[in-house]
Structures are given as C-alpha cells and as structure tokens.
C-alpha angles and dihedrals in degrees: 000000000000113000112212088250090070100051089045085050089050101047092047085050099050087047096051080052087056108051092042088057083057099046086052092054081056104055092045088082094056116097117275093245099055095080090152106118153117111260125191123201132190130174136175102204136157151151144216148188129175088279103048140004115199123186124191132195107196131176128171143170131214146157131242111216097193135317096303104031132061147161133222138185129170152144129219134206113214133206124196138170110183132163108188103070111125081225114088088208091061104051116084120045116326125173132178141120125310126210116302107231143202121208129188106194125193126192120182123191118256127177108256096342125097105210120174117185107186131163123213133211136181139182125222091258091128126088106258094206094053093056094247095117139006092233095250134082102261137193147224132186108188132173120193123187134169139164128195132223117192101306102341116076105187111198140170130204116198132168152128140247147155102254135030097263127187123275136190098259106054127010109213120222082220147040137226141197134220146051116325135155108215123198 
C-alpha cells in the first residue's frame, strides 16, 4: 500500500522533471562552447529479482564548471520490499531516505574515447537499521570509459570504494562497509 508521503513525494518530483526539461530546451539554443551552468537531475530507477525489489527516487543538483569539470549533490528516497533478510525487521516493504551524497566529475577529451572520473561522497543521513547507510561517511572513486565502433560501444567501469555502493545496474536493499574494488 501506497502511504500519502509517497504520492506527495512523487508529484513534487514529476514536477521538478518537468521544469528541468524545460530548463534544458532552453539551454540547446546556447552556444556549444558556454557549458557553465546549474543542472538538475532526477531518476526513478530499481531493480528486482525474486528475492528484493529496491526502488530509488533520486534528485540532485549540481553545477558544471565548464566542459570538463562538474559538481553534483543529491539525496535519494529508497523503497524496498525484500524477503530474504535474516532479520525479521527487514523483510516486508520498507521506505526512507538514503545517503546524501556529493560528486566532483571530470571528463577530459579524448579523441574517440568517452572517459568520465568522478568521486563520490555521502554522509550518514540514511537509517542504519533499515539498511539505508552504514552509519559512516563513505566513499567511491569510479572511472567509466566506452568507444564506439560503428553500432557496438564496448566499456568498462571500474573503482574502488569503501562500501558496496549502489550502481546502475543493480540497487541493493543493504549497505556495506569496507574496502572493496568494483568492475
């Protein structure tokens, strides 16, 4: 069942979408070279498996400082309804605030490579016993690059951190803390 926070949550979201849709129309008719701007960013993205599924709402803001150089910060609202914790508190739907976070980016030109070095950041905002934070600031450095050649664009994203982190490819329904590489 959907509580009324989430639906407030939802519509404030979908209308912060749609007025940085709007924002961005407005920009494409800037001149290529003025990249120095505020951005705003929001997703709704999850995952799921038989086990979990974990839904995050996510919005940041951030600020490019020019083409190679930007600024994020953000905070995202998770969802999760898991049934495999050995925890009996943890299994069933749970929802609250992740981690808000703080990324630098940089991404340098190279010639027909698309390369993006970013560090990530967060503070212990999240509830530890909901699985939501591991109670301590943690941190990610990741490094993404790709080329394509005609319609395939092999990449690879490799890092290292000191907690599992979420990716894009997978949200997690816990944290964990310690050193880890990730590819």
């Amino acid at each position: 069942m959907m509580s009324k926070q989430f639906w407030k949550i939802l519509g404030c979201f979908s209308l912060a979408l749609g007025l940085a849709s709007t924002r961005e129309t407005l920009y494409a008719s800037e001149a290529p070279s003025d990249f120095k701007r505020f951005t705003f960013n929001g997703a709704i993205q999850g995952s799921a498996n038989s086990n979990a599924q974990v839904n995050r709402l996510e919005a940041s803001v951030g600020y490019n400082f020019s083409r190679k150089f930007g600024i994020d910060v953000g905070l995202p609202f998770y969802f999760v309804n898991s049934n495999v914790s050995t925890d009996p508190n943890l299994n069933g739907f749970r929802s609250g605030l992740g981690n808000a976070f703080i990324t630098l980016r940089a991404t340098p030109t190279l010639t027909d490579w698309n390369y993006v070095s970013s560090v990530t950041a967060t503070a212990p905002t999240g509830d530890p016993d909901q699985g939501f934070s591991t109670g301590r600031v943690t941190v990610d450095w990741n490094n993404f690059i790709s080329r394509s050649f005609s319609r395939f664009t092999p990449f690879a994203n490799l890092g290292i951190a000191n907690t599992v982190s979420d990716t894009s490819f997978f949200y997690r329904p816990f944290t964990s803390l310690g050193l880890v590489g990730h590819f």
